[in-house]
Tab-separated table of C-alpha atoms in Angstrom:
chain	number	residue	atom	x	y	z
A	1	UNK	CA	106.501	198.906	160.463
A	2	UNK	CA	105.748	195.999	158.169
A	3	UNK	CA	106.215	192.240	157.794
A	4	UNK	CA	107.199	190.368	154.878
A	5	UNK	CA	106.865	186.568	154.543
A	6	UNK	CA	109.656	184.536	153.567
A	7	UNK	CA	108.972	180.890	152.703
A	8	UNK	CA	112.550	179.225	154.098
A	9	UNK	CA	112.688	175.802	152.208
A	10	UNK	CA	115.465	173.288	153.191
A	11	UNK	CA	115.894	175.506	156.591
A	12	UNK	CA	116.704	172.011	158.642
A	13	UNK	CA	119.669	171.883	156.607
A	14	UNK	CA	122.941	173.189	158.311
A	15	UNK	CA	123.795	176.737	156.499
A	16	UNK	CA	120.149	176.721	156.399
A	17	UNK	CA	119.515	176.616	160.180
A	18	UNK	CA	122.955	178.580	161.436
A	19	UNK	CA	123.317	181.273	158.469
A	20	UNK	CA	120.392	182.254	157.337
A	21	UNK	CA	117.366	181.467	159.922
A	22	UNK	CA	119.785	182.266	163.058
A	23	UNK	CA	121.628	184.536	162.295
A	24	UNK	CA	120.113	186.570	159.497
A	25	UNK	CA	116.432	186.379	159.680
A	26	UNK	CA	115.908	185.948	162.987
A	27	UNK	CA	118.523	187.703	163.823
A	28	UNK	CA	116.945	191.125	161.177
A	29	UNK	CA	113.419	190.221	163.864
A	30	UNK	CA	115.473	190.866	166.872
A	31	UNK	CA	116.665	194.104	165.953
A	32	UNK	CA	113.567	195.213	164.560
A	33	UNK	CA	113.467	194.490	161.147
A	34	UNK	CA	115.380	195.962	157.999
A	35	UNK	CA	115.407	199.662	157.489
A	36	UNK	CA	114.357	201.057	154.523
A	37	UNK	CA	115.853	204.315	152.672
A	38	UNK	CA	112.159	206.181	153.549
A	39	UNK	CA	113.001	205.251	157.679
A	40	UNK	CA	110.470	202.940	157.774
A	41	UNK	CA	111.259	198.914	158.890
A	42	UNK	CA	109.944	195.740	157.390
A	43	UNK	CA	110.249	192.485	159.061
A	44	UNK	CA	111.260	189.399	157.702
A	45	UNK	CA	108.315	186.494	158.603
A	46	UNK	CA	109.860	183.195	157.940
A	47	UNK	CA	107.682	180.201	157.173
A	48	UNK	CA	109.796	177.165	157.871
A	49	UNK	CA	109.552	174.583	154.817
A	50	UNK	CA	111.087	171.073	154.519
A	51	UNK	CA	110.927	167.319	154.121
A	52	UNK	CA	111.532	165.990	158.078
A	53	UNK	CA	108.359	167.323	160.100
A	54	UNK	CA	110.488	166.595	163.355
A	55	UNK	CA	113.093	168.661	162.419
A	56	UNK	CA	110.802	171.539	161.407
A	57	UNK	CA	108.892	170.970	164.818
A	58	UNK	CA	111.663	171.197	167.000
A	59	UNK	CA	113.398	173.797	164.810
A	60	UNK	CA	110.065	176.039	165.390
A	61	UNK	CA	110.019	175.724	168.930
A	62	UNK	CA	113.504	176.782	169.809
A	63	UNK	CA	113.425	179.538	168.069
A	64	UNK	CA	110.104	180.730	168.467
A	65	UNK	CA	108.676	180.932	164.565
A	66	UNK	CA	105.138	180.036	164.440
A	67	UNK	CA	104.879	179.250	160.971
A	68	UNK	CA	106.129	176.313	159.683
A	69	UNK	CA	105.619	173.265	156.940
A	70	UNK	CA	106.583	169.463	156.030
A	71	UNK	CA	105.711	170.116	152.108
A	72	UNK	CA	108.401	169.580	150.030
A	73	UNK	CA	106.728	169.672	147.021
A	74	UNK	CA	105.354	173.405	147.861
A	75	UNK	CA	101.468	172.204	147.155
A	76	UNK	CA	100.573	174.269	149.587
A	77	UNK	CA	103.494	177.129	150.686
A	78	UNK	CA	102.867	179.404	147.845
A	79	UNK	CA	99.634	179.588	147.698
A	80	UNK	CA	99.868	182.397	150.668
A	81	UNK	CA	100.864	186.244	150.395
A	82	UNK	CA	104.715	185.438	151.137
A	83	UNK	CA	106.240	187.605	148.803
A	84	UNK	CA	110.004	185.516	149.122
A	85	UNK	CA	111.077	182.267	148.396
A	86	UNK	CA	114.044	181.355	149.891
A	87	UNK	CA	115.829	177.665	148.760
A	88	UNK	CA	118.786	176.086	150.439
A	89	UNK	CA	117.864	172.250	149.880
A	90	UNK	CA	120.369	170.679	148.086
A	91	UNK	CA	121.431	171.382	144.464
A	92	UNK	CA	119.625	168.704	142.118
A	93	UNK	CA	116.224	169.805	144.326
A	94	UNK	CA	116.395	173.144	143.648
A	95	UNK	CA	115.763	174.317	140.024
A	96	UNK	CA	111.715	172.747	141.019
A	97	UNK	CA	111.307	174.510	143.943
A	98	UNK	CA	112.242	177.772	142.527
A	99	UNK	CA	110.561	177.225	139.390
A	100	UNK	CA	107.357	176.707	140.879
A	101	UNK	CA	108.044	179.834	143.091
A	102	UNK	CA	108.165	182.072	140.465
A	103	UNK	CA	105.259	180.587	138.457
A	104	UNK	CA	103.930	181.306	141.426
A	105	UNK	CA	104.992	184.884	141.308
A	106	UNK	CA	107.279	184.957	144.330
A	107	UNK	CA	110.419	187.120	144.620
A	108	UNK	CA	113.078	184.010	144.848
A	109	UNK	CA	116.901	184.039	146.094
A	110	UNK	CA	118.552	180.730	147.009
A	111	UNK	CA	121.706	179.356	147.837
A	112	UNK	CA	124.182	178.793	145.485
A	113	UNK	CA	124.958	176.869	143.124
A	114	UNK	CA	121.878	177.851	141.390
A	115	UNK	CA	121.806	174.753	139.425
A	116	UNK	CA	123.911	171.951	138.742
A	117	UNK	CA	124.054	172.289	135.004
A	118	UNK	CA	124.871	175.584	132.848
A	119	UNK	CA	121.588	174.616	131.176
A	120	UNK	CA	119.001	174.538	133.938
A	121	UNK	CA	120.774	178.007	135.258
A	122	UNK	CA	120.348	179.713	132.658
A	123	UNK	CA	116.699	178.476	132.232
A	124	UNK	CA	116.081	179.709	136.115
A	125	UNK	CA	117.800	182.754	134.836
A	126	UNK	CA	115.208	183.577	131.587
A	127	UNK	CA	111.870	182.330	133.841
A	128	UNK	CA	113.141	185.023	136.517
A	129	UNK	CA	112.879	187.709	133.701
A	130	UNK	CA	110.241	186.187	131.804
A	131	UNK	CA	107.643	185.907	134.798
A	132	UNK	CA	109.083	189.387	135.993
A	133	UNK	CA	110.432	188.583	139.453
A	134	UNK	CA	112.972	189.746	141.501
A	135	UNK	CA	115.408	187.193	141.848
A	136	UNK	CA	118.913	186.880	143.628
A	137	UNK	CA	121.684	184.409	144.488
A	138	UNK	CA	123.909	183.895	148.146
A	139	UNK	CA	127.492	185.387	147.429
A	140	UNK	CA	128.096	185.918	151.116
A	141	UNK	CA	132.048	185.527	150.367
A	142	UNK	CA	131.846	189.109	149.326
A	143	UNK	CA	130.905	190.819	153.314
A	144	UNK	CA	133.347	189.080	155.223
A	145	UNK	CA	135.294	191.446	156.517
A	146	UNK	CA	138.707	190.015	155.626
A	147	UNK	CA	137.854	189.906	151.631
A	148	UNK	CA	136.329	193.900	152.560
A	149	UNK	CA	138.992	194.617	153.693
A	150	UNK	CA	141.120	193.764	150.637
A	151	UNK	CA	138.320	195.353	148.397
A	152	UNK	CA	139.065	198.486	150.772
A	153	UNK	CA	143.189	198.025	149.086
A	154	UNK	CA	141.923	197.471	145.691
A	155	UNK	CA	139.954	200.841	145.510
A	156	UNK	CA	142.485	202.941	147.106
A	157	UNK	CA	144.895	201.644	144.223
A	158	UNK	CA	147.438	199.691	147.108
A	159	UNK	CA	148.600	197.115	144.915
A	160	UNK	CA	149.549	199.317	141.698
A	161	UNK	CA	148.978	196.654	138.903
A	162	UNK	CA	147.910	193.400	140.259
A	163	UNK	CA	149.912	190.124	138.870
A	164	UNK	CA	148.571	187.238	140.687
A	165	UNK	CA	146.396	186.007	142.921
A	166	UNK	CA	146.287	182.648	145.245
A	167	UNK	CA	144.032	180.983	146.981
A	168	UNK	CA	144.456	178.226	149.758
A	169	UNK	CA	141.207	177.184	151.081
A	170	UNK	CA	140.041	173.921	153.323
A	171	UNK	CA	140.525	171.747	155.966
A	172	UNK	CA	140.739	168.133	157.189
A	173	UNK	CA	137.149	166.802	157.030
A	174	UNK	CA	137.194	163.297	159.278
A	175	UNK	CA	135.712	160.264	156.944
A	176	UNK	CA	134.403	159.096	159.995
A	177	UNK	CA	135.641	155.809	161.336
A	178	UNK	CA	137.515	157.360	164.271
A	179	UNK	CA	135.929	160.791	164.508
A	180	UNK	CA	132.710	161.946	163.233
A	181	UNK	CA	132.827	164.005	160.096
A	182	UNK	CA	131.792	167.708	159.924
A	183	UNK	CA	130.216	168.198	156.930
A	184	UNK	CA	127.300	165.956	155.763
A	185	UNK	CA	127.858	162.916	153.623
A	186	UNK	CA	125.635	164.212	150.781
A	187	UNK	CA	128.893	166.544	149.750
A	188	UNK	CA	130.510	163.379	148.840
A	189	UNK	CA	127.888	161.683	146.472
A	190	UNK	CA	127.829	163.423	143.054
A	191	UNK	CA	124.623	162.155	142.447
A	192	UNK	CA	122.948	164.161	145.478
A	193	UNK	CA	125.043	167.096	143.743
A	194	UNK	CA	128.313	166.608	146.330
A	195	UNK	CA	131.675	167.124	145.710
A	196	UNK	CA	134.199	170.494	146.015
A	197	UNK	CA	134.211	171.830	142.456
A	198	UNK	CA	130.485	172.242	142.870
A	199	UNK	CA	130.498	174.020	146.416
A	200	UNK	CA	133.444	176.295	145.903
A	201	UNK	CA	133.568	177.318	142.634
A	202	UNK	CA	130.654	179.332	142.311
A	203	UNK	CA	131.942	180.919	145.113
A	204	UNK	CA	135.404	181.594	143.647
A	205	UNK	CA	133.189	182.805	140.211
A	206	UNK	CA	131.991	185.706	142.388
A	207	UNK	CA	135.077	186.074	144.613
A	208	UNK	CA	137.369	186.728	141.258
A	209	UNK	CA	135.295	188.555	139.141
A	210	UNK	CA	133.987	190.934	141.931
A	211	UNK	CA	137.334	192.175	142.892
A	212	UNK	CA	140.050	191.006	140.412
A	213	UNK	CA	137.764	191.184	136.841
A	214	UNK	CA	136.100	188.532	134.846
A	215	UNK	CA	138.049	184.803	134.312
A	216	UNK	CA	138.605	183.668	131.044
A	217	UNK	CA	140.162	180.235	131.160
A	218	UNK	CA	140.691	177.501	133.440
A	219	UNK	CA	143.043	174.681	134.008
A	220	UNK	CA	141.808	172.146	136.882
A	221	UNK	CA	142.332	168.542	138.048
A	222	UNK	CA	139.460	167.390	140.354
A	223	UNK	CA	140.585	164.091	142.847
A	224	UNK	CA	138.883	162.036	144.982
A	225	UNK	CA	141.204	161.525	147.180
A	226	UNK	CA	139.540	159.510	150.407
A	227	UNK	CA	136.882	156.998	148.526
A	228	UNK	CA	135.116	155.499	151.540
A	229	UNK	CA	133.488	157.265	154.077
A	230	UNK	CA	130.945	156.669	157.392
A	231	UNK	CA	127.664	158.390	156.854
A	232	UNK	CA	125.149	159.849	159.903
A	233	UNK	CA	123.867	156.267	160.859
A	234	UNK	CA	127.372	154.919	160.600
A	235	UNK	CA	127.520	152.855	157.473
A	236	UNK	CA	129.855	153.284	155.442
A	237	UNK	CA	129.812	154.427	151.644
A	238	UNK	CA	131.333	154.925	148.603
A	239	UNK	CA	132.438	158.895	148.127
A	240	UNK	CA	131.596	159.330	144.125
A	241	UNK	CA	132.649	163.309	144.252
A	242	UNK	CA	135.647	165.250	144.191
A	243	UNK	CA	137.107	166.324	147.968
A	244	UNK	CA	140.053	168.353	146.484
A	245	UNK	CA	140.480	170.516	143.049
A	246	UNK	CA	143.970	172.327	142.252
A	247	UNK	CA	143.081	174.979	139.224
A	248	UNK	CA	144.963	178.134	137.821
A	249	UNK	CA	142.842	180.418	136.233
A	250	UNK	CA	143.315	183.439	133.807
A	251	UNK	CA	141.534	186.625	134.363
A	252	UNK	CA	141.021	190.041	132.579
A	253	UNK	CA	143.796	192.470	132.388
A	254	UNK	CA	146.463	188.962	132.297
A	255	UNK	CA	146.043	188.301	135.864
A	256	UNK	CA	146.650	184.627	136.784
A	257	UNK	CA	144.300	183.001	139.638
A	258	UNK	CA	145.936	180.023	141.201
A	259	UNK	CA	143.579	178.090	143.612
A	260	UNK	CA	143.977	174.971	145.824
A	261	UNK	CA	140.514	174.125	147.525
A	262	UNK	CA	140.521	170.991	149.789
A	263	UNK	CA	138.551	168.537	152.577
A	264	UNK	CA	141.660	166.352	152.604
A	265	UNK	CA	144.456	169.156	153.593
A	266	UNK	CA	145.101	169.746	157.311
A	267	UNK	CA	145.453	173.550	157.942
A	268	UNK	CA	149.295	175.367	158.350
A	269	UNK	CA	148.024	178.834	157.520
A	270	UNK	CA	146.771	181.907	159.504
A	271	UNK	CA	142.697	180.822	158.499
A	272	UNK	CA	140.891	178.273	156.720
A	273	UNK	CA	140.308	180.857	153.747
A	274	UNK	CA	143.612	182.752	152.775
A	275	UNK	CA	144.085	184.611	149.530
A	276	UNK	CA	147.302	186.773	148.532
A	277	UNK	CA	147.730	189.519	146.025
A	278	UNK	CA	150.485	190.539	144.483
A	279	UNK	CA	151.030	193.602	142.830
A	280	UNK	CA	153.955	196.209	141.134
A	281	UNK	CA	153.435	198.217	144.612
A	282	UNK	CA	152.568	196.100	147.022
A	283	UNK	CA	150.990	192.797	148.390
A	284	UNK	CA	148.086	191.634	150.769
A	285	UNK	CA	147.183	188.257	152.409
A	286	UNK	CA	143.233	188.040	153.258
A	287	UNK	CA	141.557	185.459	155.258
A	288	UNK	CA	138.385	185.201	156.587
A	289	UNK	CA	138.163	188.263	159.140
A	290	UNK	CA	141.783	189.937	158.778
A	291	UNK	CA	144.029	191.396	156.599
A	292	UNK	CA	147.491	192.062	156.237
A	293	UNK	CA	149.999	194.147	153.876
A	294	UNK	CA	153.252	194.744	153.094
A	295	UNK	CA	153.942	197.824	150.582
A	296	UNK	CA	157.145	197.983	147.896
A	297	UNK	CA	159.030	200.496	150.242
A	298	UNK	CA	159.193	197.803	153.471
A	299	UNK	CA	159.631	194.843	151.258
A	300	UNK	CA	162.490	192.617	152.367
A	301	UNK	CA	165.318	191.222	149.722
A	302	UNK	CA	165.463	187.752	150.437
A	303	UNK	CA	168.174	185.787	148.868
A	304	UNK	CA	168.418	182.263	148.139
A	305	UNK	CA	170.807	180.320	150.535
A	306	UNK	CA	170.308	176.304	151.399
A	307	UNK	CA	172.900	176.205	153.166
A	308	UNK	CA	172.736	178.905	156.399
A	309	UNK	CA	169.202	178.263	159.027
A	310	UNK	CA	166.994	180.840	158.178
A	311	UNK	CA	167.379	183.882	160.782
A	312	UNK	CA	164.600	186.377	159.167
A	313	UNK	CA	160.867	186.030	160.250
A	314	UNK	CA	158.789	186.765	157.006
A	315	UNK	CA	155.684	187.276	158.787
A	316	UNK	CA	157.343	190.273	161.029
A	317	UNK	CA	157.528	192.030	157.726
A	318	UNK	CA	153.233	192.810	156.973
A	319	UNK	CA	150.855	194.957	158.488
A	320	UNK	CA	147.747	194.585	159.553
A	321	UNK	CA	144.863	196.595	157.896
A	322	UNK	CA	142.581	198.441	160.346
A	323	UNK	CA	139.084	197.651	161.024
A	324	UNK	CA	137.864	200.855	160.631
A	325	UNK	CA	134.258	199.745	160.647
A	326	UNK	CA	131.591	196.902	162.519
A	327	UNK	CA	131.254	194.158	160.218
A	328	UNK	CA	128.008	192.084	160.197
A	329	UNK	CA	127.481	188.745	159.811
A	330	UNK	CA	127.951	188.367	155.824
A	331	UNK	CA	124.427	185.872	155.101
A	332	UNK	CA	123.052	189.076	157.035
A	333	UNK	CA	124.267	191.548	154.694
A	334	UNK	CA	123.027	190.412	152.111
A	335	UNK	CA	119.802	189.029	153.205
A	336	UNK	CA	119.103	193.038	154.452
A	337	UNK	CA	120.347	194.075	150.652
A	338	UNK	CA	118.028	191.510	149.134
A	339	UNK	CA	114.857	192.610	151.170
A	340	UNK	CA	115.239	196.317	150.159
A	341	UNK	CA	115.565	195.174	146.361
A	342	UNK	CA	112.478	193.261	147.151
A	343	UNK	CA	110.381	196.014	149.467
A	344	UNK	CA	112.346	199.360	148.537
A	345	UNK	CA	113.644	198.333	144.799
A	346	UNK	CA	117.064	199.230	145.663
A	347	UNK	CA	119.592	198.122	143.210
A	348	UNK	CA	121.090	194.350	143.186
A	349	UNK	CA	122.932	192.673	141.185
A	350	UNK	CA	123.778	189.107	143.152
A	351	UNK	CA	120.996	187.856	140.481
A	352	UNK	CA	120.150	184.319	138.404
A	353	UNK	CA	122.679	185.711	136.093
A	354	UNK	CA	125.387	186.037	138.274
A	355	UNK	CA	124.841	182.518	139.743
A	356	UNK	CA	124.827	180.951	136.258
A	357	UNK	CA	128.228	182.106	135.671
A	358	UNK	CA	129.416	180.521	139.151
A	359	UNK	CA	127.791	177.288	137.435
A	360	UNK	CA	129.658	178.290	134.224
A	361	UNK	CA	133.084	177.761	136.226
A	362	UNK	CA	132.287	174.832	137.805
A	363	UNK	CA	131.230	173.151	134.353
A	364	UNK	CA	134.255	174.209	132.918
A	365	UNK	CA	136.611	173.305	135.825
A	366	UNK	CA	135.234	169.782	135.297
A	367	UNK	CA	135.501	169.869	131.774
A	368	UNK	CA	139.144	171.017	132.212
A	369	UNK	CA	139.890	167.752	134.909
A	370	UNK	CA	138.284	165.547	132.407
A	371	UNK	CA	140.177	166.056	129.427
A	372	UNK	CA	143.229	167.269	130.582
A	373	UNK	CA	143.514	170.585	129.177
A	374	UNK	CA	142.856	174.494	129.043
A	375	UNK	CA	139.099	175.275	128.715
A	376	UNK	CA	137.989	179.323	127.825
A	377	UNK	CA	134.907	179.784	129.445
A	378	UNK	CA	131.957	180.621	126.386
A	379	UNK	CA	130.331	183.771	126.974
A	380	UNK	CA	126.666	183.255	127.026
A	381	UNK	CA	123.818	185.768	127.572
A	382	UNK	CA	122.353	185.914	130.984
């Protein structure tokens, strides 16, 4: 058994303290570590780094980790044998942090988006190769067991030839004069890299081109639809990002990607995620842990008629698709697949690369909103 030290940087963050210290890394300790293809175990040592030394304090002894740091500017953090870098401060911080990482020669994977311009990703992306560290990006989407689940359909061939895909995601976040909102107040400031096109489109970069094939264009308006919101000590301020985007996207092999993402929508649908398929032989609606089907041969023939009430109940007419299998918290998943690149140099391919693409969409997607038009997405070398 071994240990490997993982600087954690922006760990007092939310998906910082709940995904990935709690229930990854500490998590990987509890069960003895990550297992390694020779049967040996390595595990994780997490060095707690951020700006708010009360945080980190009380953070460190709840949970136990010894280690811990209020240096934001890393003078100190990397010069130790922690052979990780982790980053999950928010966007316009990151591109230093992991810079100096790998000058450093740390092994770095971070949150996404890796960047907030195409420009500074793909500059993370060539100092990753040029100072020859491993390097990876967060696609957790990808081991949810809803979305592996519909992978599970697309490799047994369920759908035949896929036509569409849609995508409903979000949820009413409060603006907080009457209820306290549930997502900081940094995702609605632009300038502190807030805003919806630049927290879910990375994610649908991966999401689409992992299971349906790359995307070549994309149509999007971005809105701001609620302009005044309370912040954490109550004040209120002026929201300067986007809390909605409505885009329709075209993939390889002429499949169409239509996707609704939204903090201003209040939820009618099975799960805050949903995303349907439709293929020549069949169809599937995925959400966040379940799946459903319905195949060409039990496929109702609905017909068009205004005038009768509706007696047929749609939703009797899917199946759900097994579990077949224990799912794992995703942030886990890949945080286990990330150490054994690291430790073990098994294969993965969740790299800078990948995350400039996700950056990619969400450049063009704004692009798209601002001038009102159809925007092919340039194919650049990662």
């Amino acid at each position: 058994m071994q240990e490997i030290g993982i600087i954690m940087n922006g760990v007092t963050g939310r998906m910082g303290t709940n995904q990935h210290l709690i229930r990854s890394i500490l998590a990987l300790r509890e069960e003895g570590g990550v297992e390694l293809p020779s049967g040996e175990r390595v595990v994780p040592d997490p060095l707690l780094v951020g700006r708010n030394e009360r945080k980190l304090r009380e953070l460190s002894e709840e949970h136990g980790v010894e280690r811990w740091a209020a240096d934001p500017d890393l003078e100190t953090c990397l010069d130790g044998d922690d052979e990780i870098y982790f980053d999950s401060q928010i966007t316009p911080r990151r591109p230093d942090g992991l810079l100096k990482a790998m000058e450093a020669g740390k092994d770095v994977y971070c949150e996404k988006p890796l960047a907030s311009d195409l420009d500074t990703a793909l500059e993370l992306a060539r100092a990753a190769e040029e100072h020859g560290v491993k390097h990876g990006i967060v696609q957790d989407k990808l081991w949810l067991p809803g979305l592996m689940k519909l992978q599970r359909l697309i490799d047994q061939d369920f759908f035949g030839d896929i036509l569409s895909v849609r995508v409903e995601f979000g949820y009413w976040v409060f603006p907080g004069q009457v209820q306290t909102a549930q997502r900081p107040s940094w995702n609605y400031r632009a300038e502190d890299g807030g805003g919806i096109v630049d927290d879910m489109f990375s994610h649908w970069s991966y999401v689409l081109e992992s299971l349906f094939g790359g995307i070549e264009t994309v149509r999007c308006l971005q809105k701001t639809h609620i302009d005044e919101r309370i912040d954490e000590s109550g004040d209120a301020y002026e929201a300067t990002a986007d809390d909605a985007a409505y885009a329709i996207m075209e993939l390889e092999d002429d499949v169409v990607a239509q996707l609704n993402s939204s903090w201003t929508v209040r939820v009618n649908r099975d799960d805050l995620l949903e995303i349907q398929v439709d293929g020549t032989e069949g169809s599937a609606v995925a959400g966040l842990r379940d799946c459903k089907t319905q195949h060409r041969s039990n496929t109702p023939k609905p017909e068009w008629n205004p005038d009768t009430p509706k007696e047929h109940d749609f939703y009797d007419d899917w199946t759900g698709v097994p579990n077949n299998q224990e799912f794992e918290n995703a942030f886990k998943v890949q945080w286990e697949k990330f150490i054994r690149h690291v430790v073990a140099d098994e294969p993965f391919d969740r790299d800078f690369s990948a995350g400039a693409r996700g950056v990619q969409l969400t450049e063009a997607a704004y692009r798209s909103s601002e001038e009102g038009r159809r925007v092919v997405l340039d194919e650049f070398e990662g």
